[in-house]
Coordinates of C-alpha atoms in Angstrom, one line a residue:
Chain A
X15 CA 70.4 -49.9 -73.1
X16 CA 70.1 -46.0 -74.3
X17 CA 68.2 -47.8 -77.6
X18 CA 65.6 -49.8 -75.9
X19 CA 64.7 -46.9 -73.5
X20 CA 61.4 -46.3 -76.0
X21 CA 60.4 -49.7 -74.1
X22 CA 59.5 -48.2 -70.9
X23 CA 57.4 -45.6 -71.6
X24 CA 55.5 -47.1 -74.0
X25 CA 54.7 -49.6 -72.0
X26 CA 53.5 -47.1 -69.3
X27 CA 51.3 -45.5 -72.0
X28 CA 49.8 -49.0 -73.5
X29 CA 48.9 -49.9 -69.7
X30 CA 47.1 -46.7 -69.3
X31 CA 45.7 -47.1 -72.3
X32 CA 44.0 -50.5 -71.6
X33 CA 41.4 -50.0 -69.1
X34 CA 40.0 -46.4 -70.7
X35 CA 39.9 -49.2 -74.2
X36 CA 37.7 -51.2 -72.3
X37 CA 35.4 -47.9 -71.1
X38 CA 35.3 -46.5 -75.0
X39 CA 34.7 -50.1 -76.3
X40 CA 31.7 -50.9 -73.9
X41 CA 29.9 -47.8 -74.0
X42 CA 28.9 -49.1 -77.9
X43 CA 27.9 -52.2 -76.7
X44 CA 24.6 -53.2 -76.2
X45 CA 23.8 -54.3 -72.1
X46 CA 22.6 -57.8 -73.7
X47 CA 26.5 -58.3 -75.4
X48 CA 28.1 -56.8 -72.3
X49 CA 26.3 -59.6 -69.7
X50 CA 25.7 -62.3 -72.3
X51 CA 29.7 -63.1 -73.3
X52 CA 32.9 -61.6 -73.5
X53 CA 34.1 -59.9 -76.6
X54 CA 37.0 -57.8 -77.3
X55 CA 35.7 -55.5 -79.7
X56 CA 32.1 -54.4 -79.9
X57 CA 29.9 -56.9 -82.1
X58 CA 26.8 -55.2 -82.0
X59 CA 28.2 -52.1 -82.7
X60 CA 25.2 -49.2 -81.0
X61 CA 25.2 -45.6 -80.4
X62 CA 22.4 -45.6 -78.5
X63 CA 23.9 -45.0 -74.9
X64 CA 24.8 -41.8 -76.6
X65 CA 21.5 -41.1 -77.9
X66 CA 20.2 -41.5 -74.6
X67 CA 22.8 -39.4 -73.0
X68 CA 22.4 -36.6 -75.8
X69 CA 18.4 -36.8 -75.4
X70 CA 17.8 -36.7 -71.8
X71 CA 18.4 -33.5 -70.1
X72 CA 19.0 -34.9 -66.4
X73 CA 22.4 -36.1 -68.5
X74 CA 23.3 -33.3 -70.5
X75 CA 22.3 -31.0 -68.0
X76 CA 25.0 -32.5 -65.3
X77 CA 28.1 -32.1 -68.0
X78 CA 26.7 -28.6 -68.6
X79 CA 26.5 -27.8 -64.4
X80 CA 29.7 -29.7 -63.8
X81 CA 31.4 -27.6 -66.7
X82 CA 29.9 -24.2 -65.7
X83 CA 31.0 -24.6 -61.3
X84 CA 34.8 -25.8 -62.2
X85 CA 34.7 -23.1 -64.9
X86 CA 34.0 -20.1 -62.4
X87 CA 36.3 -21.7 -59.9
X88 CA 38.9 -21.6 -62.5
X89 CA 38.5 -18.5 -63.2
X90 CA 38.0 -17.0 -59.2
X91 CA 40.9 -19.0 -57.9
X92 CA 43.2 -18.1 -60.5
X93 CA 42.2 -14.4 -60.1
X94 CA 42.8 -14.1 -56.3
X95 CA 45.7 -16.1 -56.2
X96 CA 47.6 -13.3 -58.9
X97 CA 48.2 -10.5 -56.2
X98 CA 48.5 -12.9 -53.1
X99 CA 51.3 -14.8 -55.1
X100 CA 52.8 -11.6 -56.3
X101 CA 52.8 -10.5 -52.6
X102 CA 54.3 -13.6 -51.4
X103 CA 57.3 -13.5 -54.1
X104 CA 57.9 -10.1 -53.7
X105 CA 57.9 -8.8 -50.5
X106 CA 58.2 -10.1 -46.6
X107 CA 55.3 -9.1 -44.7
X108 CA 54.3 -10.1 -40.8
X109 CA 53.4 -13.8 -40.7
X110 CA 53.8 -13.7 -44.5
X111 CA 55.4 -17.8 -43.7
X112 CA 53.0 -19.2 -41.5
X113 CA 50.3 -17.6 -43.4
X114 CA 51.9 -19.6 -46.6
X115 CA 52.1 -22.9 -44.3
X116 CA 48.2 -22.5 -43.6
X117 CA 46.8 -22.3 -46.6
X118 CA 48.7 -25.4 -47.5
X119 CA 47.4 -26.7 -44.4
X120 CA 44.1 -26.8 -46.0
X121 CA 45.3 -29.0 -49.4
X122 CA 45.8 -31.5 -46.8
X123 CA 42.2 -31.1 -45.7
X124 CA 40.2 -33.9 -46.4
X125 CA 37.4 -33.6 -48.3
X126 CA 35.0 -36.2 -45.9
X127 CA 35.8 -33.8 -43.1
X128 CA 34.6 -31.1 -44.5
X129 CA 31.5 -32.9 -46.7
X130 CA 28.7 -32.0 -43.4
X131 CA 29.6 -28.5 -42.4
X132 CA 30.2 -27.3 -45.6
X133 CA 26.4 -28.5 -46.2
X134 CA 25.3 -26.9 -43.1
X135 CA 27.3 -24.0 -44.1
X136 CA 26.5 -23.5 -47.7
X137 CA 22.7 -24.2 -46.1
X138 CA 22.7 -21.7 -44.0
X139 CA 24.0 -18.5 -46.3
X140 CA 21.3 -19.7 -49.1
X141 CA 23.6 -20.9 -51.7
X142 CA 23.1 -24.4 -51.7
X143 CA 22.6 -26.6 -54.7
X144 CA 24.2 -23.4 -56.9
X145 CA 27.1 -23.1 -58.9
X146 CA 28.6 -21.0 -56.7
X147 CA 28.4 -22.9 -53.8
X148 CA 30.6 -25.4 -55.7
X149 CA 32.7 -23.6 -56.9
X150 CA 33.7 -21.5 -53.7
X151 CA 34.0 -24.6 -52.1
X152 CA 36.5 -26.1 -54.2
X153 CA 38.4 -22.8 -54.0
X154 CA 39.7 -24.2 -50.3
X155 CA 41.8 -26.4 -52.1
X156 CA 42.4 -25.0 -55.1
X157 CA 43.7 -21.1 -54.2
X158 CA 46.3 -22.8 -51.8
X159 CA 47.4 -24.7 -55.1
X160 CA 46.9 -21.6 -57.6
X161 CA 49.0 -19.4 -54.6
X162 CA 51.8 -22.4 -54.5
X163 CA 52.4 -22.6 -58.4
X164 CA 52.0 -19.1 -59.0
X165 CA 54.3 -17.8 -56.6
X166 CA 57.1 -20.4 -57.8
X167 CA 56.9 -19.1 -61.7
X168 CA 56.5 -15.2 -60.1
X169 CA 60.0 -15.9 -58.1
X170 CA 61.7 -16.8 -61.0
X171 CA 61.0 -13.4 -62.8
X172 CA 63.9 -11.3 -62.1
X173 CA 62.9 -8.3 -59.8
X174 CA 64.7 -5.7 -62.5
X175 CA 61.7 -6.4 -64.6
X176 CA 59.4 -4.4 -62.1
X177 CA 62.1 -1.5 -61.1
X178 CA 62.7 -0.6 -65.3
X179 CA 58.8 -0.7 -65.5
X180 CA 58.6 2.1 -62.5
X181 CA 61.2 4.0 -64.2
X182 CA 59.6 4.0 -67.0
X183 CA 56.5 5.6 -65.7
X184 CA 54.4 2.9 -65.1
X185 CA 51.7 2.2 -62.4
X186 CA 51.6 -0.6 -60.7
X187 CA 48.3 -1.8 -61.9
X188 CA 49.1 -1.1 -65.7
X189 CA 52.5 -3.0 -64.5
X190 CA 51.0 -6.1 -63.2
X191 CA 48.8 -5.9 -66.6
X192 CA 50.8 -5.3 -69.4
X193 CA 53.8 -6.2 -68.2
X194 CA 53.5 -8.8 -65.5
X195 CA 51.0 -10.9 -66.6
X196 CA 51.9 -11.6 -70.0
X197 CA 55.6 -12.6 -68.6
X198 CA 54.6 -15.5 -66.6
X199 CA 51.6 -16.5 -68.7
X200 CA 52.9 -19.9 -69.1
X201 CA 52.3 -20.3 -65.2
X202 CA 49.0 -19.1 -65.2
X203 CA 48.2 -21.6 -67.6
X204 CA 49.9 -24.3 -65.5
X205 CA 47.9 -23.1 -62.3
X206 CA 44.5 -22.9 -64.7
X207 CA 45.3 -26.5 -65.4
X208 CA 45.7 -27.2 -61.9
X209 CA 42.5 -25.8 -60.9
X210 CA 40.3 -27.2 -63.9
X211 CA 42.1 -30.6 -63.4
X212 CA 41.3 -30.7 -59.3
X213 CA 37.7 -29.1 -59.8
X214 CA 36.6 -31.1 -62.5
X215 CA 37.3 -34.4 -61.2
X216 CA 36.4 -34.1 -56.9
X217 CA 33.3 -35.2 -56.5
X218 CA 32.4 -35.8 -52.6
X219 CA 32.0 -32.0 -52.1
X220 CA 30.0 -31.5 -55.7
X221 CA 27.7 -33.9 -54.5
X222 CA 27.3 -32.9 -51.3
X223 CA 26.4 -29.4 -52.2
X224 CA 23.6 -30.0 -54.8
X225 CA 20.8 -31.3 -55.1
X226 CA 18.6 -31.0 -58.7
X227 CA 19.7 -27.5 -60.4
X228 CA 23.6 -27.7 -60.1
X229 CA 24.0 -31.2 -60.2
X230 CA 27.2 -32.5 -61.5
X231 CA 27.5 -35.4 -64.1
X232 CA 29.2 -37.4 -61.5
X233 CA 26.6 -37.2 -59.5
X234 CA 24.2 -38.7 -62.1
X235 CA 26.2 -41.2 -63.0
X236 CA 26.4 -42.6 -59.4
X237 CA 22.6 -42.1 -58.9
X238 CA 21.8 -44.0 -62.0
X239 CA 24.8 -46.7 -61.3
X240 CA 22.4 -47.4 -58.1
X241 CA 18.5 -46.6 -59.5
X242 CA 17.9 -47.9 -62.3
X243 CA 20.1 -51.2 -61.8
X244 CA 23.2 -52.7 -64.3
X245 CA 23.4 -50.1 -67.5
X246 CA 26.7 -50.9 -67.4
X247 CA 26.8 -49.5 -71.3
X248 CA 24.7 -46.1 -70.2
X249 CA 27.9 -45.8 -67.1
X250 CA 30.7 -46.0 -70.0
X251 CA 29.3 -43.3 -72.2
X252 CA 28.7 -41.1 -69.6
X253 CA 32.2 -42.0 -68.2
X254 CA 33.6 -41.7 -71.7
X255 CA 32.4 -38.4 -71.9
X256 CA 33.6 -37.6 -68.7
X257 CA 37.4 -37.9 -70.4
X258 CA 36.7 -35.4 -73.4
X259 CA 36.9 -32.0 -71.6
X260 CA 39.9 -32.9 -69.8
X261 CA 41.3 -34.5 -73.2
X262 CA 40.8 -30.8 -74.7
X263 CA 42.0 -29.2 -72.0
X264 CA 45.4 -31.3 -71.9
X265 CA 45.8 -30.4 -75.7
X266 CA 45.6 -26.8 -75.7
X267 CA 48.4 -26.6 -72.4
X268 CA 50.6 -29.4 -73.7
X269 CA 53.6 -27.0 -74.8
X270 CA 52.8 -25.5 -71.2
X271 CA 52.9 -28.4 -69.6
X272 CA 56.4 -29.1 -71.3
X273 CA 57.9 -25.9 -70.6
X274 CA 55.9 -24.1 -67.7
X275 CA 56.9 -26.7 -65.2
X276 CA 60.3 -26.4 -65.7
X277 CA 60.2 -22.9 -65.4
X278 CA 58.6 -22.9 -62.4
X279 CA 59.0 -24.2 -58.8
X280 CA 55.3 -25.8 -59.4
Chain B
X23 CA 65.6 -12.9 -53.8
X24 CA 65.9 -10.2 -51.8
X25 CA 62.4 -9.0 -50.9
X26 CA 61.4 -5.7 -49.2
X27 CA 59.4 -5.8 -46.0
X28 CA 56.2 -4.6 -47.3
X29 CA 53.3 -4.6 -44.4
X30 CA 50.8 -3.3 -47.2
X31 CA 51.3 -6.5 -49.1
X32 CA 48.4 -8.3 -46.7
X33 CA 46.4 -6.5 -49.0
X34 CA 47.3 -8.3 -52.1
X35 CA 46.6 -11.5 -50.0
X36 CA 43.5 -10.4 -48.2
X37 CA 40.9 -11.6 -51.0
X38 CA 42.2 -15.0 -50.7
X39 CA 42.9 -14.9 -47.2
X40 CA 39.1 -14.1 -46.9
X41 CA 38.0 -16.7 -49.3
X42 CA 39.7 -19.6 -47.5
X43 CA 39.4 -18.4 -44.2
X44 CA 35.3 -19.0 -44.6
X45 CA 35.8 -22.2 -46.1
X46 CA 38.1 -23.2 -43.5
X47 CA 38.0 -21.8 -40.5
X48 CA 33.9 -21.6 -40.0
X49 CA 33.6 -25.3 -40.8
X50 CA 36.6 -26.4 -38.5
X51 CA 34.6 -24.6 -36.1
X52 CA 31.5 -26.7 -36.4
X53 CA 33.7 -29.8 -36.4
X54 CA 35.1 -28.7 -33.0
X55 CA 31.8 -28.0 -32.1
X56 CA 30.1 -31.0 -32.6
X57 CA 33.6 -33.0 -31.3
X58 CA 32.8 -32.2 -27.6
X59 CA 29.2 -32.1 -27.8
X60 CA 26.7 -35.3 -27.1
X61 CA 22.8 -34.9 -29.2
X62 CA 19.7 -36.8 -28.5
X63 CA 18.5 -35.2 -31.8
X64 CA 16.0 -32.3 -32.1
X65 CA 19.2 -29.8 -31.9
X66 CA 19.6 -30.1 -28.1
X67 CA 23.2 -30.8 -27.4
X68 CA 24.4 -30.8 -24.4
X69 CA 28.9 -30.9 -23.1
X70 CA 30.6 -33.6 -23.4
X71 CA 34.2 -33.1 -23.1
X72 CA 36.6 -35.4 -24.3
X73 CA 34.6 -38.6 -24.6
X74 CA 34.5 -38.8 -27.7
X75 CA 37.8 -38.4 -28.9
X76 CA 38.8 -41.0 -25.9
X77 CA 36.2 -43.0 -27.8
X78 CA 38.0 -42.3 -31.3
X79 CA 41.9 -43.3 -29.4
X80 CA 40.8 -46.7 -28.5
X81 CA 38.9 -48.0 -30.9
X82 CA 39.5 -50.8 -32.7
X83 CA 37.6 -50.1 -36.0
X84 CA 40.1 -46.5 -35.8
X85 CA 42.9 -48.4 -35.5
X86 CA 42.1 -50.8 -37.9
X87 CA 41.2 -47.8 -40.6
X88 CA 44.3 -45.9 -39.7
X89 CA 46.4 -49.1 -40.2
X90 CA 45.2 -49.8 -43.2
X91 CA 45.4 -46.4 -44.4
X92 CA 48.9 -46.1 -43.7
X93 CA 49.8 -49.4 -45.7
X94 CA 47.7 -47.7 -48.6
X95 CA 50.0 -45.0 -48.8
X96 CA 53.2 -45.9 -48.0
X97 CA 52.5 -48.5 -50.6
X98 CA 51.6 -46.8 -53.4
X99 CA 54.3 -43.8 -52.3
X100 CA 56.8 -47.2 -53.2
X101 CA 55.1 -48.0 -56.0
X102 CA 54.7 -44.4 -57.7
X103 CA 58.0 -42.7 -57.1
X104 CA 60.6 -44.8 -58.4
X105 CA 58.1 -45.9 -61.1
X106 CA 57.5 -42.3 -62.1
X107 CA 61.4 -41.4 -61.7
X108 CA 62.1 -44.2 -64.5
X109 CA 59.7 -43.3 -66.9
X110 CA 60.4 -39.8 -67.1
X111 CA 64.4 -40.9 -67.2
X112 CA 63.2 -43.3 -70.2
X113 CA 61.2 -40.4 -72.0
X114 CA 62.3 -38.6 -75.2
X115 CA 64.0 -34.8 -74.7
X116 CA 62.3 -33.4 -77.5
X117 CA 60.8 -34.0 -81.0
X118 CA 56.7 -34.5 -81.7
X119 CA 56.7 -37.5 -79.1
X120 CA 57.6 -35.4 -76.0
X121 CA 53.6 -34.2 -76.3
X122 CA 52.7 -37.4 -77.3
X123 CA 53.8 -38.8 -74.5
X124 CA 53.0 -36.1 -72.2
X125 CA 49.0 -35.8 -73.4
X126 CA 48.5 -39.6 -73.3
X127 CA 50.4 -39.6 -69.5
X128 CA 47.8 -36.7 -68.2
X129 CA 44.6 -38.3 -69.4
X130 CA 44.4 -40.6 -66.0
X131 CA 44.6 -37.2 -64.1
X132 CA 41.7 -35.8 -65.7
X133 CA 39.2 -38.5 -65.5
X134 CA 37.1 -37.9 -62.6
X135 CA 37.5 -39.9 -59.7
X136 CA 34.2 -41.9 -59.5
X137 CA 34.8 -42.6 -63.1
X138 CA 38.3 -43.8 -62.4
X139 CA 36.6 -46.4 -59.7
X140 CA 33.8 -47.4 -62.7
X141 CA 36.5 -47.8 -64.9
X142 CA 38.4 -50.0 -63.1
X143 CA 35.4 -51.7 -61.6
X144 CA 34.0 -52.6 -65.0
X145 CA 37.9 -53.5 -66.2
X146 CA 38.6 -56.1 -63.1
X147 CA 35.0 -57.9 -63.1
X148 CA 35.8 -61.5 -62.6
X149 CA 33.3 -62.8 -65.9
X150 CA 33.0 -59.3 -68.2
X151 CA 36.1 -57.1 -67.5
X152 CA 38.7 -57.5 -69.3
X153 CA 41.7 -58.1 -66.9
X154 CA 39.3 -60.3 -64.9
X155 CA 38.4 -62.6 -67.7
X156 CA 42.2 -62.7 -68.7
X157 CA 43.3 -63.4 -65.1
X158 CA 40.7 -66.2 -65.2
X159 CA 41.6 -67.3 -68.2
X160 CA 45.4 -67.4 -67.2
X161 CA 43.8 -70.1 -64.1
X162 CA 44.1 -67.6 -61.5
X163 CA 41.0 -67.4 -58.9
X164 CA 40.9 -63.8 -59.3
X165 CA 37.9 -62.1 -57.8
X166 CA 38.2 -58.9 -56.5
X167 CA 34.4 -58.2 -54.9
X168 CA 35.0 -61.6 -52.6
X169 CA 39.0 -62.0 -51.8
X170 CA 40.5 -58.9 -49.7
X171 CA 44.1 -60.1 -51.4
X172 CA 42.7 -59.3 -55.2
X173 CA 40.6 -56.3 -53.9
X174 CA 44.0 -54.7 -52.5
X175 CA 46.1 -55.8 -55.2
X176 CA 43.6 -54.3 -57.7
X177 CA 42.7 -50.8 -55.5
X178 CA 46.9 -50.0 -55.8
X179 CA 46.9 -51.1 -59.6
X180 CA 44.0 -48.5 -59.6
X181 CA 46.1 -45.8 -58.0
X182 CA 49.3 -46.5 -59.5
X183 CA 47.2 -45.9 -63.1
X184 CA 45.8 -42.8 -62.1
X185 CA 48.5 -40.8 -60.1
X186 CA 52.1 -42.3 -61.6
X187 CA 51.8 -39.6 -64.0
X188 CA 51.9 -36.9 -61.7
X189 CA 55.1 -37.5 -61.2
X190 CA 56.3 -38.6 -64.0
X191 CA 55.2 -34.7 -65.1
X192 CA 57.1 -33.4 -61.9
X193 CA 59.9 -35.3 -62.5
X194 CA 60.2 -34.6 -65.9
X195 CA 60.0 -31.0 -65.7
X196 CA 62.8 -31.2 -63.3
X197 CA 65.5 -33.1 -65.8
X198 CA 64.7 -30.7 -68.9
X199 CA 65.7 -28.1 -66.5
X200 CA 69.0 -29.5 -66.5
X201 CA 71.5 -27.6 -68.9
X202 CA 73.2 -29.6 -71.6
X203 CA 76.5 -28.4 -70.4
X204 CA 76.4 -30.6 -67.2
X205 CA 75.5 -33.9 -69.2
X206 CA 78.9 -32.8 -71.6
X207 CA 80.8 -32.3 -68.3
X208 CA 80.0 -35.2 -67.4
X209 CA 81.1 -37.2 -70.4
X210 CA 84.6 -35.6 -70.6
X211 CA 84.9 -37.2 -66.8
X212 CA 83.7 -40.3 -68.4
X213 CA 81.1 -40.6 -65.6
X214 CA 78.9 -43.8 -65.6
X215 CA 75.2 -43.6 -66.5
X216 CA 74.6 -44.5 -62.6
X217 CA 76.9 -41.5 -61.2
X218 CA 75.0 -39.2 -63.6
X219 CA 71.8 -40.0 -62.4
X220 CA 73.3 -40.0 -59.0
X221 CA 75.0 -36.6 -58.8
X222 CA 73.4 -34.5 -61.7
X223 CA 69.6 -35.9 -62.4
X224 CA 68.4 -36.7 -58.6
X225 CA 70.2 -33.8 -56.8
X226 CA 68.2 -31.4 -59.8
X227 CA 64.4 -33.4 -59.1
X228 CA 65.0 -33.0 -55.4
X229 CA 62.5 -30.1 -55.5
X230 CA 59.9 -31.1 -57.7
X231 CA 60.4 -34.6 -56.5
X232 CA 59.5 -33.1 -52.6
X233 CA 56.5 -31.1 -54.2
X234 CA 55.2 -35.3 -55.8
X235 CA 55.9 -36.6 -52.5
X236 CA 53.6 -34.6 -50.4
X237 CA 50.8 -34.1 -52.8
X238 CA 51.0 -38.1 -53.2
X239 CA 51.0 -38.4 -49.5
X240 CA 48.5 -35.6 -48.7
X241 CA 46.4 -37.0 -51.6
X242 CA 46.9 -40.8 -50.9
X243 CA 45.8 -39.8 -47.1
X244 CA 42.6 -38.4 -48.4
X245 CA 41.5 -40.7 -50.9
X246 CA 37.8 -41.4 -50.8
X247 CA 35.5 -41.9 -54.3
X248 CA 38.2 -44.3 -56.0
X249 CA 38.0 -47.0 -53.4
X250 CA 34.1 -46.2 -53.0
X251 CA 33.2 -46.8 -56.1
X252 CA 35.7 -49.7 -56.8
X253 CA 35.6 -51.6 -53.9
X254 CA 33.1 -49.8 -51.6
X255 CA 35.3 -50.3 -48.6
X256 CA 34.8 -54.2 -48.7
X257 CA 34.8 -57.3 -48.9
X258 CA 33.7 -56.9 -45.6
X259 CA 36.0 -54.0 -44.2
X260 CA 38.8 -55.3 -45.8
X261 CA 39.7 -52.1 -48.0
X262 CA 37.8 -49.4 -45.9
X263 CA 40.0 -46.5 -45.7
X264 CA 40.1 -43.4 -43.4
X265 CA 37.6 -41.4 -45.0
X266 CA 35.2 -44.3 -46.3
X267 CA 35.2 -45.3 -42.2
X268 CA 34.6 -41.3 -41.6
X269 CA 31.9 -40.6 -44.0
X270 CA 30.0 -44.5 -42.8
X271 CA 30.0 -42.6 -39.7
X272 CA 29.2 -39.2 -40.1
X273 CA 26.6 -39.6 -43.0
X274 CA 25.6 -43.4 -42.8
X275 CA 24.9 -43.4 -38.8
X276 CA 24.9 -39.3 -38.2
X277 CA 26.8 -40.0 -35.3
X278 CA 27.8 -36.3 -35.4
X279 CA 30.0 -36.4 -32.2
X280 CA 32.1 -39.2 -32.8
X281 CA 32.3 -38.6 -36.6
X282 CA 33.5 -34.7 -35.5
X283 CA 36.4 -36.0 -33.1
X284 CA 37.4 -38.9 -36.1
X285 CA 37.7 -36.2 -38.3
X286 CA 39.9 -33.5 -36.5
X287 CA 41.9 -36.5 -35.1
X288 CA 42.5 -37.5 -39.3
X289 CA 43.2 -34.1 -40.1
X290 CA 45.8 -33.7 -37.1
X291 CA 47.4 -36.7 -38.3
X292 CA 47.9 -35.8 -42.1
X293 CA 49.2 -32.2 -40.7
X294 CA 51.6 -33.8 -38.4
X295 CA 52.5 -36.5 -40.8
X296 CA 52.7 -33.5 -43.8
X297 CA 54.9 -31.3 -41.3
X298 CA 57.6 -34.0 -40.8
X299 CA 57.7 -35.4 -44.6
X300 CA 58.2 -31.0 -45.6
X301 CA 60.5 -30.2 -42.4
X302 CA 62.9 -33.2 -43.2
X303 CA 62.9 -33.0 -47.2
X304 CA 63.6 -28.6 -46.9
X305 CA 66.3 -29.1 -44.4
X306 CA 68.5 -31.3 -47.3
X307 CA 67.8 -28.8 -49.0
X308 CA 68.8 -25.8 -47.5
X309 CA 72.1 -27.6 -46.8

């Protein structure tokens, strides 16, 4: 049995392998292939959904907005959740466990309840249809998740580590520096991951928060699936670019992914 | 570990408690706000009490959504779990295919979610997809935009795809936690390949396994652009979810008051729901 386990996985892999195929191999097809018959491979082999992708800037425009929000909510989740997951592993605090249960609480929020009054909210303090408005907004989901991870890879760094670093001489900020951060490294990649992965994909929220300036490729793509009819080729490039950031992201934290989650709780 | 009682520590938690609090608490708020209010338009609202969440209790379409909800994800909570457990049992230790394996897994979980719905929209269509014209082919009557039967079958396929791998990951990363010394232990007692998953592999992915079972659930409860763009909640309302029924509501008829009460009556049952599933699964634990 031990010899044929190989089976099962790759399996797994070649069935979700098959429809992202399908999205690759239509976006080089021409709409008259893709309605006119069914073919397996690409006969009239184009490029020029990509060319039009590439060339229009209401396209290129949405990877570049949808890249720069989940980018600085990466970055501001990740940054917050350092001390507030340090606190959490290190010390007992008042209300230090319900305050852990309620920012859980909010993973468990869904999005459509919060898609009006964020609008109204993000209306009424000026920053709507920004990068920023997106990108605080997914931090109610993502902090909880950044805190979570964070605070499971932080409790299994023996406490010594921080009492020899007192002794010798250390501050606690040049601690948490130096010292700290490289240590669990490995789970701040895991929790980047987290919060790239979550940001870049949500899009109820994204959409509901922008209009023209900081609005995500998502968002074009449903707005074009709807205006301009059945450019069913135009829809797979778009979506097949759609897969490349996270494809490079996946690359670069592979030995993370590997490793870091074992060290962790995650 | 031991920790010390540190009051200062809030300080360390204040940015994010800040950051969340505004995102959380201020539109909760307005939720409650507009829950137990009744508008004619032009902003003038005027007490309603609890109508609307009596409204919300009794109706039909609620129950139907919740039901159907429900199925959703204890369905695909069957499907994923044990599927993901097996793979990650069936996976290579270590060598250049561990990343293989583990890059090509991820990809689902990076594709964003309307595109997950275009892909498998465009995959399933009856005449041009592929998996439509095969089932076709096969001489199955396989349409999912008119039966509800293929529209479910293929909205689970759809989830399975995308989230399996998530805990596949989980699970994975619990069993290369385990020590080779327990798998040689276990050999000297001759134990069976079922006793060593038994009492070695599924007593060490109890944690991470909790950890894929609540952001499954939570996730599964909360699901809204797959189904949207797959199905689009139909044929008829034959795959409309919680939140496509919410967001018909509160965007597609701005029936603020009822749409306010739906949604804090959603929300209270995902927290109850995620309160027993965490409760139940940390008190095995801590025994």
């Amino acid at each position: 049995m031990k010899r044929y386990s190989w089976l099962i996985p790759t399996l797994y892999i070649l069935f979700l392998m098959l429809p992202i195929y399908w999205l690759v191999s239509m976006s080089f097809k021409t709409t008259n292939e893709i309605l006119g018959s069914f073919t397996l491979f690409p006969t009239e082999f184009t490029l020029d959904n990509y060319r039009k992708i590439f060339t229009d800037p209401v396209w290129y425009n949405g990877y570049r907005n949808s890249l720069i929000y989940v980018s600085i909510n990466t970055v501001l989740s990740v940054a917050v959740a350092l001390p507030a997951a340090y606190a959490f592993s290190r010390y007992r605090f008042l209300g230090d466990k319900h305050l852990f249960f309620w920012l859980l609480t909010n993973r468990m929020a869904p999005a459509a309840v919060f898609a009006l009054p964020f609008f109204q909210l993000y209306s009424a303090i000026g920053l709507f249809d920004t990068y920023l408005a997106v990108a605080l907004a997914h931090t109610l989901f993502n902090i909880p998740l950044a805190v979570w991870i964070l605070e499971g890879f932080m409790s299994g760094v023996p406490k010594q580590l921080d009492e020899t670093a007192y002794i010798d001489g250390y501050s606690f900020p040049s601690f948490f520096i130096k010292i700290f951060i490289p240590t669990i490294a490995a789970g701040i990649g895991v929790a980047a991951f987290f919060c790239f992965m979550f940001s870049w994909v949500e899009l109820l929220l994204a959409k509901t928060l922008t209009a023209v300036h900081a609005k995500p490729i998502a968002a074009t793509m449903t707005r074009t699936a709807s205006s301009s009819g059945y450019e069913l080729g135009l829809l797979a490039a778009a979506g097949t670019l759609t897969i490349v950031p996270g494809a490079i992201v996946i690359y670069f934290v592979r030995n993370y992914i590997a490793k870091g989650f074992a060290l962790g709780r995650v | 570990m031991n920790k010390t009682v540190n009051q200062k520590a809030w300080l360390f938690v204040l940015p994010v408690l800040v950051l969340v609090a505004f995102n959380a608490i201020i539109p909760l708020m307005t939720v409650v706000n507009y829950s137990v209010q009744e508008t004619f338009g032009n902003n003038v609202f005027s007490w309603a009490g609890i109508i609307w969440f009596e409204e919300v209790l009794t109706s039909q379409r609620f129950h139907a959504s919740l039901g159907r909800q429900l199925f959703f994800t204890f369905t695909i909570l069957a499907i994923e779990v044990p599927l993901g457990v097996i793979i990650a049992l069936a996976m290579p230790r270590k060598g250049i295919w561990v990343s293989v394996c583990l890059v090509l897994m991820a990809m689902p979980l990076l594709i964003p979610w309307n595109v997950v719905g275009a892909i498998w929209n465009i995959f399933a269509l009856p005449q041009i997809g592929m998996l439509g014209n095969l089932l076709n082919g096969m001489g199955i009557d396989y349409n999912f935009t008119r039966q509800p039967g293929d529209a479910w079958a293929t909205l689970i396929a759809m989830d399975v795809w995308h989230w399996t791998s998530l805990v596949v990951l989980l699970a994975y990363a619990g069993l290369v936690s385990i020590p080779e010394a327990y798998y040689q232990a276990a050999k000297i007692d001759g134990a069976s390949s079922w006793a060593i998953f038994r009492y070695i592999q599924l007593p060490k992915m109890k944690r991470v396994l909790t950890i894929a079972i609540l952001l499954r659930f939570m996730d599964s409860f909360n699901i809204y652009t797959e189904p949207f763009v797959l199905t689009g909640g139909g044929p008829g309302n034959s795959t409309t979810l919680l939140s496509i029924d919410l967001v018909k509501v509160a965007l597609g008829q701005f029936d603020l008051g009822p749409a306010a009460a739906m949604s804090l009556v959603y929300f209270l049952v995902i927290l109850l729901l995620s309160w027993v599933f965490y409760t139940l699964m940390m008190r095995d634990e801590e025994q």
